[in-house]
Every structure is written in C-alpha cells, then in structure tokens.
JSON list of C-alpha atoms in Angstrom, two decimals:
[
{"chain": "A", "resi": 1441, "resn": "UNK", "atom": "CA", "xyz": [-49.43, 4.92, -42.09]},
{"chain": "A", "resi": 1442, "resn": "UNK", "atom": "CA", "xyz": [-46.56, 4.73, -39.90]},
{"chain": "A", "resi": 1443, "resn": "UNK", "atom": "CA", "xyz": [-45.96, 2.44, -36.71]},
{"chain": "A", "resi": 1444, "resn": "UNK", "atom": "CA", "xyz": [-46.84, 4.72, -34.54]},
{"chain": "A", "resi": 1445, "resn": "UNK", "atom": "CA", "xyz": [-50.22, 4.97, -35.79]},
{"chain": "A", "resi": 1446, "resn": "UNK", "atom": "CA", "xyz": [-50.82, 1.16, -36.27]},
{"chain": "A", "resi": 1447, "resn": "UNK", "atom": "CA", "xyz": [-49.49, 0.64, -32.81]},
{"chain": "A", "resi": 1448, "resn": "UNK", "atom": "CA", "xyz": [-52.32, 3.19, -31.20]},
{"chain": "A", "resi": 1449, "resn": "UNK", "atom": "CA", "xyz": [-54.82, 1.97, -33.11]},
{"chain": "A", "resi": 1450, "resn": "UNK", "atom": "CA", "xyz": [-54.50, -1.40, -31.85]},
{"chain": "A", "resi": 1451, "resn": "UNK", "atom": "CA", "xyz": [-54.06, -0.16, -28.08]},
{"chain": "A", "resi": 1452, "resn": "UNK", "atom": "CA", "xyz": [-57.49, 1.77, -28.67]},
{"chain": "A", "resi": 1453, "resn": "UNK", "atom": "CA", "xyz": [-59.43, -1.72, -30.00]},
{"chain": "A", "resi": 1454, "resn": "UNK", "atom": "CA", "xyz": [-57.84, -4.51, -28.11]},
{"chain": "A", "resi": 1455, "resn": "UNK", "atom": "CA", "xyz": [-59.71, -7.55, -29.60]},
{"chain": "A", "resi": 1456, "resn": "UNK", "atom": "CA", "xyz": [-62.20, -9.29, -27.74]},
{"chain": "A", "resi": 1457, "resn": "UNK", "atom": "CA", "xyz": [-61.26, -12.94, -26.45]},
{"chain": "A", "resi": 1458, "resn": "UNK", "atom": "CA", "xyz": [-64.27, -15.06, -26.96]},
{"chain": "A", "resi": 1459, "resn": "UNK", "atom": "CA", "xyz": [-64.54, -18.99, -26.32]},
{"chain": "A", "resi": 1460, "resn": "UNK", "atom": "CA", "xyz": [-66.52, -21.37, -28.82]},
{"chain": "A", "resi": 1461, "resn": "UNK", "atom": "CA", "xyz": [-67.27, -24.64, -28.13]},
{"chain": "A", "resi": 1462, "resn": "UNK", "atom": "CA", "xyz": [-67.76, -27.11, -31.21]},
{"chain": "A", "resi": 1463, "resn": "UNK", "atom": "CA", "xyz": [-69.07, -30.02, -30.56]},
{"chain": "A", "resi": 1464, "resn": "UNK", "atom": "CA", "xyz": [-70.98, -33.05, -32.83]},
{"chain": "A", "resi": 1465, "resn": "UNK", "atom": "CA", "xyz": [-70.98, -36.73, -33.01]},
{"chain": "A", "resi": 1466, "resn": "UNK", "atom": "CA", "xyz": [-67.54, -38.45, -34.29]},
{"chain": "A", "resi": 1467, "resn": "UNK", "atom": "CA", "xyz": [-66.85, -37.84, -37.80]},
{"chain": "A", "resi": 1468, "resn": "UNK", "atom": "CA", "xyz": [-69.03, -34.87, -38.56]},
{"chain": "A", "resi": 1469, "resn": "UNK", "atom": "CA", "xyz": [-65.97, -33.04, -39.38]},
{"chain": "A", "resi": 1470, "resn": "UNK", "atom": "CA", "xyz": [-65.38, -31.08, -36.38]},
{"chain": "A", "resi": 1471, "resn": "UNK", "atom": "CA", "xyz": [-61.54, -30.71, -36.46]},
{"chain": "A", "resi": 1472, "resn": "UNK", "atom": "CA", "xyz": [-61.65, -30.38, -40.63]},
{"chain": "A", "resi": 1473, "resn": "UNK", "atom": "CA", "xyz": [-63.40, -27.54, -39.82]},
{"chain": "A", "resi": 1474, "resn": "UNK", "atom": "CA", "xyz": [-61.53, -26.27, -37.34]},
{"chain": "A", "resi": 1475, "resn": "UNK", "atom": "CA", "xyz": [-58.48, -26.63, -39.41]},
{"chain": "A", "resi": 1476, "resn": "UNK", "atom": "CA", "xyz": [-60.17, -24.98, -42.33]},
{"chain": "A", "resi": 1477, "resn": "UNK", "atom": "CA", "xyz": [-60.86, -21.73, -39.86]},
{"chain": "A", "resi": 1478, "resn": "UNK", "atom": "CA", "xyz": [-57.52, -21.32, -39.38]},
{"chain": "A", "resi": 1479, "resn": "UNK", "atom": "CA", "xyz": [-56.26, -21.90, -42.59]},
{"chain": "A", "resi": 1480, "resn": "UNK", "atom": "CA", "xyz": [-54.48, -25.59, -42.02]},
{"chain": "A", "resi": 1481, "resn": "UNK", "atom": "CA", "xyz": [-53.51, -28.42, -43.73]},
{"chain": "A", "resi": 1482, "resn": "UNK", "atom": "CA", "xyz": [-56.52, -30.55, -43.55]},
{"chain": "A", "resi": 1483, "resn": "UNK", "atom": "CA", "xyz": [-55.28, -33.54, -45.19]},
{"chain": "A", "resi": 1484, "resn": "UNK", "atom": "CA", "xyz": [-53.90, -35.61, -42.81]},
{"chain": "A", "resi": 1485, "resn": "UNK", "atom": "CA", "xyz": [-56.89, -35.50, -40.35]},
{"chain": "A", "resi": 1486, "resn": "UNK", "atom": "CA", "xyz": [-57.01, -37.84, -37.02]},
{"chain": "A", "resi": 1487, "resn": "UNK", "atom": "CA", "xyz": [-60.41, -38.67, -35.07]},
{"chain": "A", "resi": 1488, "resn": "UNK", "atom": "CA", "xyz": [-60.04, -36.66, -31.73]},
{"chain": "A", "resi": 1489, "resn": "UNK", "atom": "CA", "xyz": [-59.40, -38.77, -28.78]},
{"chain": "A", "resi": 1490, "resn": "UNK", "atom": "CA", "xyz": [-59.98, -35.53, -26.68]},
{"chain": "A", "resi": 1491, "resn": "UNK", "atom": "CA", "xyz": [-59.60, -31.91, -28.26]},
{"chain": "A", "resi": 1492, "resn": "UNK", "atom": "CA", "xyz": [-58.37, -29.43, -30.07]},
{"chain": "A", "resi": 1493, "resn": "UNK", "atom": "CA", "xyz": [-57.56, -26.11, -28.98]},
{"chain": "A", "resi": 1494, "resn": "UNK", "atom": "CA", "xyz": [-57.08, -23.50, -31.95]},
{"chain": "A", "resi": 1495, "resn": "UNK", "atom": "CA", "xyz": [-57.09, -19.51, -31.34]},
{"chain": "A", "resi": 1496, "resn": "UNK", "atom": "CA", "xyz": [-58.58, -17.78, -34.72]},
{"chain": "A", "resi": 1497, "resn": "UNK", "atom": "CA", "xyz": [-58.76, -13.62, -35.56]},
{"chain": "A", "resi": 1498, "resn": "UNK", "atom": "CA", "xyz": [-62.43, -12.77, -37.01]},
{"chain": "A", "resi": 1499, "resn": "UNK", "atom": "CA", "xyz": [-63.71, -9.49, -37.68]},
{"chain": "A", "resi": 1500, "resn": "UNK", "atom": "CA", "xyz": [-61.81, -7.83, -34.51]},
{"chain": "A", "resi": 1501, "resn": "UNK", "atom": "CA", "xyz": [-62.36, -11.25, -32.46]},
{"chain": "A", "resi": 1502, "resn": "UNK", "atom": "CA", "xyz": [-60.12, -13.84, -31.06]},
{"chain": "A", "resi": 1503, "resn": "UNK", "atom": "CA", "xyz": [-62.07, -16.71, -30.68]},
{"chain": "A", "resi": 1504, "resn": "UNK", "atom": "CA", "xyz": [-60.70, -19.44, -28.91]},
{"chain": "A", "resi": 1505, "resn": "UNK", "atom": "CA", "xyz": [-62.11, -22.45, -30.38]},
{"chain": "A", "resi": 1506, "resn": "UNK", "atom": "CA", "xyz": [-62.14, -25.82, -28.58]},
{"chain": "A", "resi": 1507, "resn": "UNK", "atom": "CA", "xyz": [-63.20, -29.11, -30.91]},
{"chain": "A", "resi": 1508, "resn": "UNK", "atom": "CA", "xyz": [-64.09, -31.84, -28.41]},
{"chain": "A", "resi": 1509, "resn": "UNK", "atom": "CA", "xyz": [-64.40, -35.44, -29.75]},
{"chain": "A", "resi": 1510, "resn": "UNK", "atom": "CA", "xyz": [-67.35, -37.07, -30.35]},
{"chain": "A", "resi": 1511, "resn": "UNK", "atom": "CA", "xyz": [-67.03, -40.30, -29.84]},
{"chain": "A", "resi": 1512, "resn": "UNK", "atom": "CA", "xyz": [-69.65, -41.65, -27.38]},
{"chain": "A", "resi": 1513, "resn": "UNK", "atom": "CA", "xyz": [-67.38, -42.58, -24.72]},
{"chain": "A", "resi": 1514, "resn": "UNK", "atom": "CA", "xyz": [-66.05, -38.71, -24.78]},
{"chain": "A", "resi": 1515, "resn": "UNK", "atom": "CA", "xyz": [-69.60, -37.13, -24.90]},
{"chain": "A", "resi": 1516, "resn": "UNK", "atom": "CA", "xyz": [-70.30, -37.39, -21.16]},
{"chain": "A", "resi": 1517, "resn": "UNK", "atom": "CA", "xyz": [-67.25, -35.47, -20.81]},
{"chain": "A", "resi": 1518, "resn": "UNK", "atom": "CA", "xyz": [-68.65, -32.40, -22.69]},
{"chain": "A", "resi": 1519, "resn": "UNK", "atom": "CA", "xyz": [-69.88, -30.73, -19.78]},
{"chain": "A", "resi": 1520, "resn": "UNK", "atom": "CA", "xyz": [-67.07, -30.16, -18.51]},
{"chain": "A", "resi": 1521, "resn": "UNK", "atom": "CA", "xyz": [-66.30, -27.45, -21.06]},
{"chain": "A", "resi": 1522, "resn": "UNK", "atom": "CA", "xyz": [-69.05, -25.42, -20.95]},
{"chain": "A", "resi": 1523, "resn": "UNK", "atom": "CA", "xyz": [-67.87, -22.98, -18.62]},
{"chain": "A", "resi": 1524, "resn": "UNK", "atom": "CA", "xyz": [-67.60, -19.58, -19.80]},
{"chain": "A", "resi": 1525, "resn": "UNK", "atom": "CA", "xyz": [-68.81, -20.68, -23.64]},
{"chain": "A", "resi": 1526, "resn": "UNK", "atom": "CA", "xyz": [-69.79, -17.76, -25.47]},
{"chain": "A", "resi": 1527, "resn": "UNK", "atom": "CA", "xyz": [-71.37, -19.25, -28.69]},
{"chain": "A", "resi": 1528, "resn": "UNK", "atom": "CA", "xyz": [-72.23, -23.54, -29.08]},
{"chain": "A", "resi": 1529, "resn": "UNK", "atom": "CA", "xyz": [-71.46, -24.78, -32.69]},
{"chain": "A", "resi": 1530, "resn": "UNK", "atom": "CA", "xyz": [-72.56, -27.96, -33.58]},
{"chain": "A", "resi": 1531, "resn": "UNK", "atom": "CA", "xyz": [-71.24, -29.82, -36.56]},
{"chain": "A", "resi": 1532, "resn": "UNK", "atom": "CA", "xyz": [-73.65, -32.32, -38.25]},
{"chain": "A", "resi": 1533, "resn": "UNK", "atom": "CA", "xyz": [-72.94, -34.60, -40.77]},
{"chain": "A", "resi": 1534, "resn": "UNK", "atom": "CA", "xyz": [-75.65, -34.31, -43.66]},
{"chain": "A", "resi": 1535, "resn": "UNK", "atom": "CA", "xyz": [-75.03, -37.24, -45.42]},
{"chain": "A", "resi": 1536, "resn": "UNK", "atom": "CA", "xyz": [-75.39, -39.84, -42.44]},
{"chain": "A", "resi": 1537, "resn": "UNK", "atom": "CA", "xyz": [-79.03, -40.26, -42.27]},
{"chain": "A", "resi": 1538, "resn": "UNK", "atom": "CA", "xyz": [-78.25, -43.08, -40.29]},
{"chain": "A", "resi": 1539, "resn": "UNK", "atom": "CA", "xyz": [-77.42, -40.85, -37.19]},
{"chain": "A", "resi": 1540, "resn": "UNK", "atom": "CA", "xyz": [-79.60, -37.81, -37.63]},
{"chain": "A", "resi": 1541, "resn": "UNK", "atom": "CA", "xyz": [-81.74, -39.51, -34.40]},
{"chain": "A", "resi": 1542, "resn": "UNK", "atom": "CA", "xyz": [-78.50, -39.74, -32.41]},
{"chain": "A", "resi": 1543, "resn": "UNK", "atom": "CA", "xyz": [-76.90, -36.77, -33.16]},
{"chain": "A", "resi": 1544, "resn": "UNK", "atom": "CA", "xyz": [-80.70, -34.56, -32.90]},
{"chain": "A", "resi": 1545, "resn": "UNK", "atom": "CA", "xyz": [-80.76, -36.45, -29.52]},
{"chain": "A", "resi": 1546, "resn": "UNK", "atom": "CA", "xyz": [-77.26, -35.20, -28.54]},
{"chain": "A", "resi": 1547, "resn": "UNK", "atom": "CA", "xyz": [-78.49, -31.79, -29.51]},
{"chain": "A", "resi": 1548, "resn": "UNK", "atom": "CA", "xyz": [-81.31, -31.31, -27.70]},
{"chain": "A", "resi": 1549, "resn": "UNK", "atom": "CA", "xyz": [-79.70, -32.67, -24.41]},
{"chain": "A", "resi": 1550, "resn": "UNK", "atom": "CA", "xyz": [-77.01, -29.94, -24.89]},
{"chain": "A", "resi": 1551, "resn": "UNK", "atom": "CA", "xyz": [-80.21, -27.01, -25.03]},
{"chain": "A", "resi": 1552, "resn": "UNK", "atom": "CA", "xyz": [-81.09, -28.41, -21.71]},
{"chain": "A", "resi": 1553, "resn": "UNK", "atom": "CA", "xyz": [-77.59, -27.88, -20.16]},
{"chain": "A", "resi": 1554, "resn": "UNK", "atom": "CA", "xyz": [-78.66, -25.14, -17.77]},
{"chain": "A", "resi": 1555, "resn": "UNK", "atom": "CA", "xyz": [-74.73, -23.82, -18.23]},
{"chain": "A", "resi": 1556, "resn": "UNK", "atom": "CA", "xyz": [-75.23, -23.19, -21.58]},
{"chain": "A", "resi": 1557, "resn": "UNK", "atom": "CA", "xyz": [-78.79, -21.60, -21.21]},
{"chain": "A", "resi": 1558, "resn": "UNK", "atom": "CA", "xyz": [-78.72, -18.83, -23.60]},
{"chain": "A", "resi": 1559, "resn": "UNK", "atom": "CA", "xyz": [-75.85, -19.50, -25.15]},
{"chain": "A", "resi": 1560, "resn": "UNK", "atom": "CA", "xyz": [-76.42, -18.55, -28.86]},
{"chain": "A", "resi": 1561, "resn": "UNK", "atom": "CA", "xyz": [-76.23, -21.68, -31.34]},
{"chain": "A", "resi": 1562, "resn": "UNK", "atom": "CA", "xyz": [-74.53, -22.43, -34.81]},
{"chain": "A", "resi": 1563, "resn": "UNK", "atom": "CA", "xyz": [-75.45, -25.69, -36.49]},
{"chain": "A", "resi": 1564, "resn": "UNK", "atom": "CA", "xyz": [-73.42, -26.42, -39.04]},
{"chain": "A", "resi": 1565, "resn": "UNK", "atom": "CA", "xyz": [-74.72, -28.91, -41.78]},
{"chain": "A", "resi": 1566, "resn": "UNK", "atom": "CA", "xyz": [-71.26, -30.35, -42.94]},
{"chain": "A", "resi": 1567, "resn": "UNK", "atom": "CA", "xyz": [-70.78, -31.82, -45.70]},
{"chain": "A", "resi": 1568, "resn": "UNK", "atom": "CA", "xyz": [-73.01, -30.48, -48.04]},
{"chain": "A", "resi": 1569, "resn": "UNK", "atom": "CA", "xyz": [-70.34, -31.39, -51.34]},
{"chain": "A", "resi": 1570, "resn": "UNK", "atom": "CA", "xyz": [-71.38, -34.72, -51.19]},
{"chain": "A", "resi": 1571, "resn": "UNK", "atom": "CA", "xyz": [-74.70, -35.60, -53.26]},
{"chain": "A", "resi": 1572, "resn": "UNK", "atom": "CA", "xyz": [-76.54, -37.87, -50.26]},
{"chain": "A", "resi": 1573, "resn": "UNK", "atom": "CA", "xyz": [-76.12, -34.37, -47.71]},
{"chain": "A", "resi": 1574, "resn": "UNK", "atom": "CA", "xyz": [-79.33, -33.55, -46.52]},
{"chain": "A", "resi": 1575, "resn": "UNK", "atom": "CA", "xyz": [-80.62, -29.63, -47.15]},
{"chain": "A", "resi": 1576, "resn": "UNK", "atom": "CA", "xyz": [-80.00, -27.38, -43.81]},
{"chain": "A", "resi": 1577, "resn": "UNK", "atom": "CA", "xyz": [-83.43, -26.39, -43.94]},
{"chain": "A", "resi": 1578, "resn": "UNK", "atom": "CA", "xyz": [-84.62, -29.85, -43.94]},
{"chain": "A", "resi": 1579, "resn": "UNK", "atom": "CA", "xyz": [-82.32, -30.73, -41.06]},
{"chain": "A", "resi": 1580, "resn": "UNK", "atom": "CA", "xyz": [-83.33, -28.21, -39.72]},
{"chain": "A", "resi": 1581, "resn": "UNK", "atom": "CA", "xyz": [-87.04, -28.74, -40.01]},
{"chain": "A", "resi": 1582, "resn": "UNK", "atom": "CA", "xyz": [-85.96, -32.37, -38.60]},
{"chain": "A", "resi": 1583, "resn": "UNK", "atom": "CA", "xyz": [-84.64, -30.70, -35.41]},
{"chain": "A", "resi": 1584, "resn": "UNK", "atom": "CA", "xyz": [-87.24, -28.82, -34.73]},
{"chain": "A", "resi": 1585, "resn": "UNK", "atom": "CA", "xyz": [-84.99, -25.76, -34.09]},
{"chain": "A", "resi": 1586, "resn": "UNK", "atom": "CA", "xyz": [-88.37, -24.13, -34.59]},
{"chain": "A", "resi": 1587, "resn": "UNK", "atom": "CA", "xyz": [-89.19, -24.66, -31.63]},
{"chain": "A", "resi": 1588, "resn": "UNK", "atom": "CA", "xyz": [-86.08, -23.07, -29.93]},
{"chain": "A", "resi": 1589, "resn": "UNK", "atom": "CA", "xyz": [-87.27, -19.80, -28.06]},
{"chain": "A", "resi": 1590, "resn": "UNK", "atom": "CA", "xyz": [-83.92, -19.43, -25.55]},
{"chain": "A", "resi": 1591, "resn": "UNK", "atom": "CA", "xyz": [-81.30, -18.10, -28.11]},
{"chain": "A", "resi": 1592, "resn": "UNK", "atom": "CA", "xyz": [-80.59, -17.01, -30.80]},
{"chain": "A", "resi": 1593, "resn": "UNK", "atom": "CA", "xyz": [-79.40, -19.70, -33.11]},
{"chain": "A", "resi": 1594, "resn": "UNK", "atom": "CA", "xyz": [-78.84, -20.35, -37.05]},
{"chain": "A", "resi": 1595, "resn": "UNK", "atom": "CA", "xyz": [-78.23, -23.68, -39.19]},
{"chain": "A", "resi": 1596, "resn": "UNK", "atom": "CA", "xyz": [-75.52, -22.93, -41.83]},
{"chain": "A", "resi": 1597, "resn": "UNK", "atom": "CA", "xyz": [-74.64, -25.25, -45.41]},
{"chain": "A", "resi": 1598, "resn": "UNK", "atom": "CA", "xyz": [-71.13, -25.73, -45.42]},
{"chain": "A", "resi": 1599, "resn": "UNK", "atom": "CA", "xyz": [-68.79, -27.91, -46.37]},
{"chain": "A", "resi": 1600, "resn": "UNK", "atom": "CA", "xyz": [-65.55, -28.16, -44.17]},
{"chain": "A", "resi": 1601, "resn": "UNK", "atom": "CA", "xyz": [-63.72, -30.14, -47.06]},
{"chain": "A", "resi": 1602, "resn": "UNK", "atom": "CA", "xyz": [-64.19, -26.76, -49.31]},
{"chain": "A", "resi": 1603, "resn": "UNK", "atom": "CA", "xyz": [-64.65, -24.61, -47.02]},
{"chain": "A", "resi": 1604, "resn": "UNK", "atom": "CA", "xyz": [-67.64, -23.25, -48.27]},
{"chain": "A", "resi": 1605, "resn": "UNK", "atom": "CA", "xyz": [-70.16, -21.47, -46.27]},
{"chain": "A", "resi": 1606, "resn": "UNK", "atom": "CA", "xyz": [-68.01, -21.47, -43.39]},
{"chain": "A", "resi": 1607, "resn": "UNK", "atom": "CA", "xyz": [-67.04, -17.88, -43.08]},
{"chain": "A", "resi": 1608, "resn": "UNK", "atom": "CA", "xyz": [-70.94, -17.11, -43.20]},
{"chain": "A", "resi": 1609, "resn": "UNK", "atom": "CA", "xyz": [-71.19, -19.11, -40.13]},
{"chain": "A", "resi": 1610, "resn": "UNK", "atom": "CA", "xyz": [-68.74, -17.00, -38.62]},
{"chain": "A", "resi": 1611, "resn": "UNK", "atom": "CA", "xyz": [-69.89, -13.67, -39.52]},
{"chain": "A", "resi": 1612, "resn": "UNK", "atom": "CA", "xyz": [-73.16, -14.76, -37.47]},
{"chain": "A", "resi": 1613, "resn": "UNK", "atom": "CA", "xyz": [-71.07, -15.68, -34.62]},
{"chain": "A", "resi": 1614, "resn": "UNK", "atom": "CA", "xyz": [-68.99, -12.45, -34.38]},
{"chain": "A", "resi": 1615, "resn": "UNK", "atom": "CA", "xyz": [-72.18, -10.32, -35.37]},
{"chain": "A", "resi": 1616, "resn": "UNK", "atom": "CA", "xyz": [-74.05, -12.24, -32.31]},
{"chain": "A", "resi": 1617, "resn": "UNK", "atom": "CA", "xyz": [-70.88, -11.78, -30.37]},
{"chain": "A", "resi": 1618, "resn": "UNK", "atom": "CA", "xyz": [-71.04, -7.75, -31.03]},
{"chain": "A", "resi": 1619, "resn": "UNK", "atom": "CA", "xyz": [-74.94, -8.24, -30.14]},
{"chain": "A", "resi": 1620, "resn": "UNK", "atom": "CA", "xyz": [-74.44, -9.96, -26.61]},
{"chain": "A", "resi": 1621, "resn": "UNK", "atom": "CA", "xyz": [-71.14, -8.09, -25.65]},
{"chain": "A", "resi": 1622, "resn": "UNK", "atom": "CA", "xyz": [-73.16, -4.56, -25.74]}
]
C-alpha cells in the first residue's frame, strides 16, 4: 500500500479524542499504570503532587488520560477535572485492606458528582501480583457496585507492575466509548 492510500485512509477515520480521568487514593498505582499504557519506564516512579497528563492510541482512540494524585489534601481538588470526562477509572489497591473503607468512601462520593452522572466506570483492582490482593469480585462485592444502576461500569484484575489485565480494561473503555459516541 502506497502513501497515498495510507494518507486517505487516515483522513476518512480521524481518531476520536476522548478524555479519561483516573483517579484513586495515593499509592494505588495510578501513574504505574498510566506509564504502563503508554509503554514507559515505570521504574523510577514519584507520588503525584498534582497530575499527569499522558495522550495514548487504542483501538482508533486517542484518549487523553489525566492521573490526579491522591493524596488527601489533593482529593478536594478532583472536581475540578471532571469537565468533559468521558469514562472514570478508578485504581484500587487490593492488597491494603487497611483502606478499602476510605478508598470505597472516596468512590461512592465520586458516583454522586452530578458532573460525572453517567459517566461509565472502570475499577481497576491493582495489584493483584502480590499474594495479600484481594479478588475483584470480592472488592467488588465490598463496594456494592451491585447496586450501581446509572452507568455502565466494570471492575478489572490487573496488575500495573506487569501489566496484566490492563489492556482488557481498555478494550471495555474504547468498546463503551464506540457504545456512547453512536
């Protein structure tokens, strides 16, 4: 195939911009993950005293990804980035059963935001290398996502160390992107 072609071809599918918003208590692995998505050096790996802004291509998408920090003297800042979000993906860590209230409290305050009403979810249970992690369907039974009627939403296993199970979190979001875009 010659220029030409591949040059029409991509004027007849521009990509689609879309914004993602990850968010999650401090040292759930946010920014690993983010680094992992678009195929970075993860090991040299800072908390975030702010965020992260990383543009990655997925199945005909550019989704513009911003990692906020999640330190609890940043989270009342988070609504000012919900504007415009197109999917919410929360990071959990699965190992700290220590802060599964906090961080299920953070959650559900975030499903009230009336900005993001709608706004479909991915929970991502990080961490699941290490032997302490906590199943996704038991976190998930522990968050009562159940319960959740106002969008669509899925809890993916992953690990943001291996990367494993990430790119099935992000085929959901692109096929629910393809869903709410028609």
């Amino acid at each position: 195939m010659g220029l030409l072609s591949v040059l029409r071809r991509m004027k007849r599918a521009p990509e689609q911009e879309v914004r993602l918003l990850l968010l999650g208590l401090d040292n759930a692995g946010k920014t690993t993950l983010l680094k992992q998505l678009a195929a970075e050096d993860i090991s040299h790996i800072t908390p975030t005293h702010g965020f992260n802004i990383k543009s990655v291509q997925s199945s005909g998408f550019k989704l513009n990804v911003w990692d906020i920090g999640g330190q609890r003297k940043i989270r009342p800042y988070w609504r000012n980035y919900f504007e415009n979000t197109d999917v919410l993906i929360y990071v959990i860590d699965s190992s700290d059963r220590k802060r599964l209230e906090e961080t299920s409290q953070e959650l559900s305050e975030l499903l009230e935001e009336e900005t993001l009403a709608g706004v479909p979810l991915l929970i991502f249970a990080n961490k699941q290398d290490l032997t302490t992690a906590i199943p996704a369907s038991e976190l998930a039974e522990g968050l009562n996502l159940h319960i959740i009627r106002d969008r669509m939403w899925q809890i993916q296993a992953c690990s943001a160390l291996t990367a494993e199970g990430l790119q099935d979190g992000m085929t959901w979001v692109c096929r629910n992107i393809t869903i709410r875009k028609r």
